[in-house]
Amino acid sequence: MDITHLVAKRSTCLRRQVGAVLVRDKKILATGYNGAPSGLEHCLEVGCLREKLGIPSGERHELCRGLHAEQNAIIQAAYHGVEIRGATLYCTNHPCIICSKMIINAGIQKIVFEQGYADSLARQMLNESKVRVQKVNRRHSSASGP
């Protein structure tokens, strides 16, 4: 989980820094953090549209310049031709419903996360899909894994 927090430091979101790491057979396949698409101005530069509109966390995901960390990890794997079927996703936060649907269809088998997220539909769909979901408490040691 230490690596997910390191990746999250690259986030350009003004509201929440999230990191994600896709792993299979103890090898890192791809990483992602939340931020605007490549080549576009980040919220750090132009401000947060969601904040300006008063949109609460967990609602109206489409009204945001950024992609979520989980989305960016899946996209990076696809961009570089890395198969992620059967992988484990380590993430600082529980995925939202949009990310959960992508995780299910990408064939990711397990999610390990630390902090919750106010999205009951995401939890329900992940449960239905049989994707294993594990909440962990971060250990502060270099031996704690991805």
PDB file of N, CA and C in Angstrom, residues 5-83:
ATOM      1  N   HIS A   5       0.315   5.102  -2.078  1.00  0.00           N
ATOM      2  CA  HIS A   5       0.407   6.453  -1.518  1.00  0.00           C
ATOM      3  C   HIS A   5       1.471   7.282  -2.228  1.00  0.00           C
ATOM      4  N   LEU A   6       2.532   6.648  -2.646  1.00  0.00           N
ATOM      5  CA  LEU A   6       3.561   7.342  -3.424  1.00  0.00           C
ATOM      6  C   LEU A   6       2.987   7.792  -4.772  1.00  0.00           C
ATOM      7  N   VAL A   7       2.251   6.912  -5.434  1.00  0.00           N
ATOM      8  CA  VAL A   7       1.613   7.246  -6.716  1.00  0.00           C
ATOM      9  C   VAL A   7       0.597   8.371  -6.514  1.00  0.00           C
ATOM     10  N   ALA A   8      -0.159   8.327  -5.415  1.00  0.00           N
ATOM     11  CA  ALA A   8      -1.184   9.345  -5.141  1.00  0.00           C
ATOM     12  C   ALA A   8      -0.589  10.746  -5.041  1.00  0.00           C
ATOM     13  N   LYS A   9       0.674  10.852  -4.670  1.00  0.00           N
ATOM     14  CA  LYS A   9       1.315  12.167  -4.558  1.00  0.00           C
ATOM     15  C   LYS A   9       1.400  12.881  -5.902  1.00  0.00           C
ATOM     16  N   ARG A  10       1.241  12.157  -7.001  1.00  0.00           N
ATOM     17  CA  ARG A  10       1.252  12.765  -8.340  1.00  0.00           C
ATOM     18  C   ARG A  10      -0.095  13.377  -8.704  1.00  0.00           C
ATOM     19  N   SER A  11      -1.112  13.115  -7.889  1.00  0.00           N
ATOM     20  CA  SER A  11      -2.463  13.596  -8.161  1.00  0.00           C
ATOM     21  C   SER A  11      -2.490  15.111  -8.303  1.00  0.00           C
ATOM     22  N   THR A  12      -3.338  15.576  -9.222  1.00  0.00           N
ATOM     23  CA  THR A  12      -3.520  17.021  -9.403  1.00  0.00           C
ATOM     24  C   THR A  12      -4.929  17.450  -8.988  1.00  0.00           C
ATOM     25  N   CYS A  13      -5.626  16.574  -8.270  1.00  0.00           N
ATOM     26  CA  CYS A  13      -6.969  16.881  -7.778  1.00  0.00           C
ATOM     27  C   CYS A  13      -6.871  17.742  -6.528  1.00  0.00           C
ATOM     28  N   LEU A  14      -7.713  18.744  -6.449  1.00  0.00           N
ATOM     29  CA  LEU A  14      -7.724  19.638  -5.304  1.00  0.00           C
ATOM     30  C   LEU A  14      -8.505  19.067  -4.122  1.00  0.00           C
ATOM     31  N   ARG A  15      -9.339  18.058  -4.365  1.00  0.00           N
ATOM     32  CA  ARG A  15     -10.202  17.518  -3.320  1.00  0.00           C
ATOM     33  C   ARG A  15      -9.656  16.267  -2.647  1.00  0.00           C
ATOM     34  N   ARG A  16      -9.049  15.376  -3.422  1.00  0.00           N
ATOM     35  CA  ARG A  16      -8.658  14.086  -2.876  1.00  0.00           C
ATOM     36  C   ARG A  16      -7.518  13.512  -3.715  1.00  0.00           C
ATOM     37  N   GLN A  17      -6.464  13.067  -3.070  1.00  0.00           N
ATOM     38  CA  GLN A  17      -5.352  12.425  -3.777  1.00  0.00           C
ATOM     39  C   GLN A  17      -5.524  10.916  -3.668  1.00  0.00           C
ATOM     40  N   VAL A  18      -5.659  10.260  -4.824  1.00  0.00           N
ATOM     41  CA  VAL A  18      -5.882   8.818  -4.866  1.00  0.00           C
ATOM     42  C   VAL A  18      -4.816   8.177  -5.748  1.00  0.00           C
ATOM     43  N   GLY A  19      -4.310   7.040  -5.299  1.00  0.00           N
ATOM     44  CA  GLY A  19      -3.353   6.271  -6.074  1.00  0.00           C
ATOM     45  C   GLY A  19      -3.851   4.850  -6.253  1.00  0.00           C
ATOM     46  N   ALA A  20      -3.480   4.241  -7.388  1.00  0.00           N
ATOM     47  CA  ALA A  20      -3.872   2.863  -7.686  1.00  0.00           C
ATOM     48  C   ALA A  20      -2.694   2.131  -8.309  1.00  0.00           C
ATOM     49  N   VAL A  21      -2.562   0.859  -7.961  1.00  0.00           N
ATOM     50  CA  VAL A  21      -1.496   0.020  -8.499  1.00  0.00           C
ATOM     51  C   VAL A  21      -2.109  -1.330  -8.866  1.00  0.00           C
ATOM     52  N   LEU A  22      -1.895  -1.758 -10.113  1.00  0.00           N
ATOM     53  CA  LEU A  22      -2.346  -3.075 -10.564  1.00  0.00           C
ATOM     54  C   LEU A  22      -1.180  -4.047 -10.459  1.00  0.00           C
ATOM     55  N   VAL A  23      -1.417  -5.180  -9.810  1.00  0.00           N
ATOM     56  CA  VAL A  23      -0.357  -6.157  -9.530  1.00  0.00           C
ATOM     57  C   VAL A  23      -0.836  -7.561  -9.888  1.00  0.00           C
ATOM     58  N   ARG A  24       0.065  -8.346 -10.471  1.00  0.00           N
ATOM     59  CA  ARG A  24      -0.191  -9.766 -10.670  1.00  0.00           C
ATOM     60  C   ARG A  24       1.125 -10.508 -10.473  1.00  0.00           C
ATOM     61  N   ASP A  25       1.075 -11.602  -9.761  1.00  0.00           N
ATOM     62  CA  ASP A  25       2.274 -12.407  -9.481  1.00  0.00           C
ATOM     63  C   ASP A  25       3.394 -11.568  -8.864  1.00  0.00           C
ATOM     64  N   LYS A  26       3.007 -10.680  -7.951  1.00  0.00           N
ATOM     65  CA  LYS A  26       3.936  -9.813  -7.226  1.00  0.00           C
ATOM     66  C   LYS A  26       4.711  -8.857  -8.138  1.00  0.00           C
ATOM     67  N   LYS A  27       4.163  -8.581  -9.330  1.00  0.00           N
ATOM     68  CA  LYS A  27       4.776  -7.638 -10.266  1.00  0.00           C
ATOM     69  C   LYS A  27       3.804  -6.491 -10.538  1.00  0.00           C
ATOM     70  N   ILE A  28       4.307  -5.277 -10.509  1.00  0.00           N
ATOM     71  CA  ILE A  28       3.488  -4.109 -10.820  1.00  0.00           C
ATOM     72  C   ILE A  28       3.255  -4.062 -12.326  1.00  0.00           C
ATOM     73  N   LEU A  29       1.984  -4.010 -12.709  1.00  0.00           N
ATOM     74  CA  LEU A  29       1.610  -3.965 -14.119  1.00  0.00           C
ATOM     75  C   LEU A  29       1.373  -2.535 -14.600  1.00  0.00           C
ATOM     76  N   ALA A  30       0.737  -1.718 -13.758  1.00  0.00           N
ATOM     77  CA  ALA A  30       0.418  -0.337 -14.120  1.00  0.00           C
ATOM     78  C   ALA A  30       0.066   0.431 -12.858  1.00  0.00           C
ATOM     79  N   THR A  31       0.213   1.742 -12.943  1.00  0.00           N
ATOM     80  CA  THR A  31      -0.171   2.617 -11.837  1.00  0.00           C
ATOM     81  C   THR A  31      -1.066   3.726 -12.373  1.00  0.00           C
ATOM     82  N   GLY A  32      -1.797   4.360 -11.473  1.00  0.00           N
ATOM     83  CA  GLY A  32      -2.626   5.488 -11.865  1.00  0.00           C
ATOM     84  C   GLY A  32      -2.883   6.395 -10.680  1.00  0.00           C
ATOM     85  N   TYR A  33      -3.111   7.649 -10.982  1.00  0.00           N
ATOM     86  CA  TYR A  33      -3.499   8.628  -9.969  1.00  0.00           C
ATOM     87  C   TYR A  33      -4.579   9.489 -10.583  1.00  0.00           C
ATOM     88  N   ASN A  34      -5.333  10.206  -9.763  1.00  0.00           N
ATOM     89  CA  ASN A  34      -6.421  11.004 -10.303  1.00  0.00           C
ATOM     90  C   ASN A  34      -5.914  12.358 -10.799  1.00  0.00           C
ATOM     91  N   GLY A  35      -6.372  12.710 -11.993  1.00  0.00           N
ATOM     92  CA  GLY A  35      -5.976  13.965 -12.608  1.00  0.00           C
ATOM     93  C   GLY A  35      -6.538  14.081 -14.016  1.00  0.00           C
ATOM     94  N   ALA A  36      -6.355  15.239 -14.616  1.00  0.00           N
ATOM     95  CA  ALA A  36      -6.883  15.528 -15.954  1.00  0.00           C
ATOM     96  C   ALA A  36      -6.192  14.669 -17.021  1.00  0.00           C
ATOM     97  N   PRO A  37      -6.854  14.484 -18.165  1.00  0.00           N
ATOM     98  CA  PRO A  37      -6.233  13.736 -19.259  1.00  0.00           C
ATOM     99  C   PRO A  37      -4.916  14.377 -19.702  1.00  0.00           C
ATOM    100  N   SER A  38      -4.040  13.562 -20.250  1.00  0.00           N
ATOM    101  CA  SER A  38      -2.727  14.021 -20.705  1.00  0.00           C
ATOM    102  C   SER A  38      -2.834  15.231 -21.622  1.00  0.00           C
ATOM    103  N   GLY A  39      -2.008  16.222 -21.356  1.00  0.00           N
ATOM    104  CA  GLY A  39      -1.943  17.409 -22.203  1.00  0.00           C
ATOM    105  C   GLY A  39      -2.972  18.479 -21.889  1.00  0.00           C
ATOM    106  N   LEU A  40      -3.918  18.189 -20.995  1.00  0.00           N
ATOM    107  CA  LEU A  40      -4.927  19.186 -20.632  1.00  0.00           C
ATOM    108  C   LEU A  40      -4.563  19.839 -19.312  1.00  0.00           C
ATOM    109  N   GLU A  41      -5.075  21.052 -19.112  1.00  0.00           N
ATOM    110  CA  GLU A  41      -4.805  21.746 -17.854  1.00  0.00           C
ATOM    111  C   GLU A  41      -5.428  20.992 -16.686  1.00  0.00           C
ATOM    112  N   HIS A  42      -4.703  20.968 -15.606  1.00  0.00           N
ATOM    113  CA  HIS A  42      -5.159  20.280 -14.403  1.00  0.00           C
ATOM    114  C   HIS A  42      -5.941  21.237 -13.512  1.00  0.00           C
ATOM    115  N   CYS A  43      -6.679  20.662 -12.581  1.00  0.00           N
ATOM    116  CA  CYS A  43      -7.465  21.459 -11.629  1.00  0.00           C
ATOM    117  C   CYS A  43      -6.567  22.377 -10.805  1.00  0.00           C
ATOM    118  N   LEU A  44      -5.338  21.946 -10.565  1.00  0.00           N
ATOM    119  CA  LEU A  44      -4.388  22.801  -9.854  1.00  0.00           C
ATOM    120  C   LEU A  44      -4.198  24.122 -10.590  1.00  0.00           C
ATOM    121  N   GLU A  45      -4.359  24.097 -11.918  1.00  0.00           N
ATOM    122  CA  GLU A  45      -4.141  25.290 -12.751  1.00  0.00           C
ATOM    123  C   GLU A  45      -5.427  26.080 -12.998  1.00  0.00           C
ATOM    124  N   VAL A  46      -6.553  25.373 -13.163  1.00  0.00           N
ATOM    125  CA  VAL A  46      -7.792  26.053 -13.547  1.00  0.00           C
ATOM    126  C   VAL A  46      -8.873  26.048 -12.470  1.00  0.00           C
ATOM    127  N   GLY A  47      -8.613  25.378 -11.372  1.00  0.00           N
ATOM    128  CA  GLY A  47      -9.607  25.290 -10.307  1.00  0.00           C
ATOM    129  C   GLY A  47     -10.480  24.064 -10.466  1.00  0.00           C
ATOM    130  N   CYS A  48     -11.253  23.797  -9.446  1.00  0.00           N
ATOM    131  CA  CYS A  48     -12.102  22.604  -9.396  1.00  0.00           C
ATOM    132  C   CYS A  48     -13.531  22.959  -9.774  1.00  0.00           C
ATOM    133  N   LEU A  49     -13.991  22.409 -10.885  1.00  0.00           N
ATOM    134  CA  LEU A  49     -15.358  22.639 -11.350  1.00  0.00           C
ATOM    135  C   LEU A  49     -16.369  22.125 -10.328  1.00  0.00           C
ATOM    136  N   ARG A  50     -16.109  20.972  -9.754  1.00  0.00           N
ATOM    137  CA  ARG A  50     -17.031  20.390  -8.774  1.00  0.00           C
ATOM    138  C   ARG A  50     -17.156  21.270  -7.536  1.00  0.00           C
ATOM    139  N   GLU A  51     -16.042  21.845  -7.124  1.00  0.00           N
ATOM    140  CA  GLU A  51     -16.044  22.745  -5.969  1.00  0.00           C
ATOM    141  C   GLU A  51     -16.850  24.008  -6.296  1.00  0.00           C
ATOM    142  N   LYS A  52     -16.627  24.555  -7.489  1.00  0.00           N
ATOM    143  CA  LYS A  52     -17.351  25.767  -7.913  1.00  0.00           C
ATOM    144  C   LYS A  52     -18.859  25.538  -7.961  1.00  0.00           C
ATOM    145  N   LEU A  53     -19.269  24.319  -8.367  1.00  0.00           N
ATOM    146  CA  LEU A  53     -20.691  23.995  -8.489  1.00  0.00           C
ATOM    147  C   LEU A  53     -21.284  23.441  -7.191  1.00  0.00           C
ATOM    148  N   GLY A  54     -20.452  23.243  -6.175  1.00  0.00           N
ATOM    149  CA  GLY A  54     -20.929  22.736  -4.889  1.00  0.00           C
ATOM    150  C   GLY A  54     -21.380  21.287  -4.931  1.00  0.00           C
ATOM    151  N   ILE A  55     -20.746  20.472  -5.754  1.00  0.00           N
ATOM    152  CA  ILE A  55     -21.128  19.068  -5.898  1.00  0.00           C
ATOM    153  C   ILE A  55     -20.469  18.237  -4.799  1.00  0.00           C
ATOM    154  N   PRO A  56     -21.271  17.499  -4.025  1.00  0.00           N
ATOM    155  CA  PRO A  56     -20.694  16.678  -2.945  1.00  0.00           C
ATOM    156  C   PRO A  56     -19.865  15.515  -3.488  1.00  0.00           C
ATOM    157  N   SER A  57     -18.941  15.053  -2.674  1.00  0.00           N
ATOM    158  CA  SER A  57     -18.128  13.887  -3.011  1.00  0.00           C
ATOM    159  C   SER A  57     -19.038  12.692  -3.282  1.00  0.00           C
ATOM    160  N   GLY A  58     -18.697  11.914  -4.298  1.00  0.00           N
ATOM    161  CA  GLY A  58     -19.452  10.712  -4.621  1.00  0.00           C
ATOM    162  C   GLY A  58     -20.627  10.931  -5.555  1.00  0.00           C
ATOM    163  N   GLU A  59     -20.850  12.171  -5.991  1.00  0.00           N
ATOM    164  CA  GLU A  59     -21.976  12.465  -6.880  1.00  0.00           C
ATOM    165  C   GLU A  59     -21.483  13.117  -8.165  1.00  0.00           C
ATOM    166  N   ARG A  60     -22.252  12.913  -9.238  1.00  0.00           N
ATOM    167  CA  ARG A  60     -22.035  13.584 -10.536  1.00  0.00           C
ATOM    168  C   ARG A  60     -20.582  13.503 -11.007  1.00  0.00           C
ATOM    169  N   HIS A  61     -20.051  12.278 -11.081  1.00  0.00           N
ATOM    170  CA  HIS A  61     -18.661  12.054 -11.481  1.00  0.00           C
ATOM    171  C   HIS A  61     -18.325  12.638 -12.853  1.00  0.00           C
ATOM    172  N   GLU A  62     -19.347  12.751 -13.694  1.00  0.00           N
ATOM    173  CA  GLU A  62     -19.095  13.255 -15.051  1.00  0.00           C
ATOM    174  C   GLU A  62     -18.728  14.742 -15.068  1.00  0.00           C
ATOM    175  N   LEU A  63     -19.010  15.451 -13.986  1.00  0.00           N
ATOM    176  CA  LEU A  63     -18.694  16.877 -13.916  1.00  0.00           C
ATOM    177  C   LEU A  63     -17.338  17.088 -13.238  1.00  0.00           C
ATOM    178  N   CYS A  64     -16.321  16.592 -13.907  1.00  0.00           N
ATOM    179  CA  CYS A  64     -14.964  16.684 -13.370  1.00  0.00           C
ATOM    180  C   CYS A  64     -13.984  16.615 -14.531  1.00  0.00           C
ATOM    181  N   ARG A  65     -12.918  17.393 -14.469  1.00  0.00           N
ATOM    182  CA  ARG A  65     -11.875  17.350 -15.502  1.00  0.00           C
ATOM    183  C   ARG A  65     -11.046  16.079 -15.414  1.00  0.00           C
ATOM    184  N   GLY A  66     -11.003  15.486 -14.226  1.00  0.00           N
ATOM    185  CA  GLY A  66     -10.078  14.391 -13.986  1.00  0.00           C
ATOM    186  C   GLY A  66     -10.641  13.009 -14.208  1.00  0.00           C
ATOM    187  N   LEU A  67      -9.716  12.091 -14.402  1.00  0.00           N
ATOM    188  CA  LEU A  67     -10.019  10.671 -14.387  1.00  0.00           C
ATOM    189  C   LEU A  67      -9.630  10.149 -13.014  1.00  0.00           C
ATOM    190  N   HIS A  68     -10.268   9.078 -12.586  1.00  0.00           N
ATOM    191  CA  HIS A  68      -9.930   8.480 -11.314  1.00  0.00           C
ATOM    192  C   HIS A  68      -8.663   7.639 -11.444  1.00  0.00           C
ATOM    193  N   ALA A  69      -8.004   7.403 -10.330  1.00  0.00           N
ATOM    194  CA  ALA A  69      -6.752   6.643 -10.308  1.00  0.00           C
ATOM    195  C   ALA A  69      -6.944   5.251 -10.915  1.00  0.00           C
ATOM    196  N   GLU A  70      -8.053   4.593 -10.573  1.00  0.00           N
ATOM    197  CA  GLU A  70      -8.322   3.254 -11.086  1.00  0.00           C
ATOM    198  C   GLU A  70      -8.482   3.287 -12.610  1.00  0.00           C
ATOM    199  N   GLN A  71      -9.181   4.301 -13.110  1.00  0.00           N
ATOM    200  CA  GLN A  71      -9.355   4.446 -14.556  1.00  0.00           C
ATOM    201  C   GLN A  71      -8.005   4.648 -15.228  1.00  0.00           C
ATOM    202  N   ASN A  72      -7.184   5.514 -14.664  1.00  0.00           N
ATOM    203  CA  ASN A  72      -5.871   5.777 -15.260  1.00  0.00           C
ATOM    204  C   ASN A  72      -4.981   4.542 -15.245  1.00  0.00           C
ATOM    205  N   ALA A  73      -5.052   3.718 -14.196  1.00  0.00           N
ATOM    206  CA  ALA A  73      -4.251   2.488 -14.165  1.00  0.00           C
ATOM    207  C   ALA A  73      -4.709   1.526 -15.258  1.00  0.00           C
ATOM    208  N   ILE A  74      -6.017   1.365 -15.419  1.00  0.00           N
ATOM    209  CA  ILE A  74      -6.553   0.483 -16.465  1.00  0.00           C
ATOM    210  C   ILE A  74      -6.191   1.013 -17.849  1.00  0.00           C
ATOM    211  N   ILE A  75      -6.315   2.317 -18.053  1.00  0.00           N
ATOM    212  CA  ILE A  75      -5.983   2.934 -19.339  1.00  0.00           C
ATOM    213  C   ILE A  75      -4.496   2.789 -19.645  1.00  0.00           C
ATOM    214  N   GLN A  76      -3.639   3.009 -18.648  1.00  0.00           N
ATOM    215  CA  GLN A  76      -2.194   2.862 -18.862  1.00  0.00           C
ATOM    216  C   GLN A  76      -1.838   1.440 -19.275  1.00  0.00           C
ATOM    217  N   ALA A  77      -2.465   0.464 -18.635  1.00  0.00           N
ATOM    218  CA  ALA A  77      -2.209  -0.926 -19.015  1.00  0.00           C
ATOM    219  C   ALA A  77      -2.624  -1.166 -20.468  1.00  0.00           C
ATOM    220  N   ALA A  78      -3.804  -0.700 -20.848  1.00  0.00           N
ATOM    221  CA  ALA A  78      -4.277  -0.874 -22.224  1.00  0.00           C
ATOM    222  C   ALA A  78      -3.371  -0.150 -23.213  1.00  0.00           C
ATOM    223  N   TYR A  79      -2.978   1.061 -22.891  1.00  0.00           N
ATOM    224  CA  TYR A  79      -2.124   1.878 -23.762  1.00  0.00           C
ATOM    225  C   TYR A  79      -0.801   1.180 -24.059  1.00  0.00           C
ATOM    226  N   HIS A  80      -0.274   0.494 -23.050  1.00  0.00           N
ATOM    227  CA  HIS A  80       1.025  -0.178 -23.198  1.00  0.00           C
ATOM    228  C   HIS A  80       0.890  -1.673 -23.496  1.00  0.00           C
ATOM    229  N   GLY A  81      -0.333  -2.149 -23.718  1.00  0.00           N
ATOM    230  CA  GLY A  81      -0.547  -3.545 -24.088  1.00  0.00           C
ATOM    231  C   GLY A  81      -0.272  -4.533 -22.973  1.00  0.00           C
ATOM    232  N   VAL A  82      -0.563  -4.148 -21.748  1.00  0.00           N
ATOM    233  CA  VAL A  82      -0.324  -5.010 -20.590  1.00  0.00           C
ATOM    234  C   VAL A  82      -1.642  -5.651 -20.169  1.00  0.00           C
ATOM    235  N   GLU A  83      -1.682  -6.973 -20.158  1.00  0.00           N
ATOM    236  CA  GLU A  83      -2.902  -7.669 -19.755  1.00  0.00           C
ATOM    237  C   GLU A  83      -3.075  -7.596 -18.237  1.00  0.00           C
TER     238      GLU A  83
END
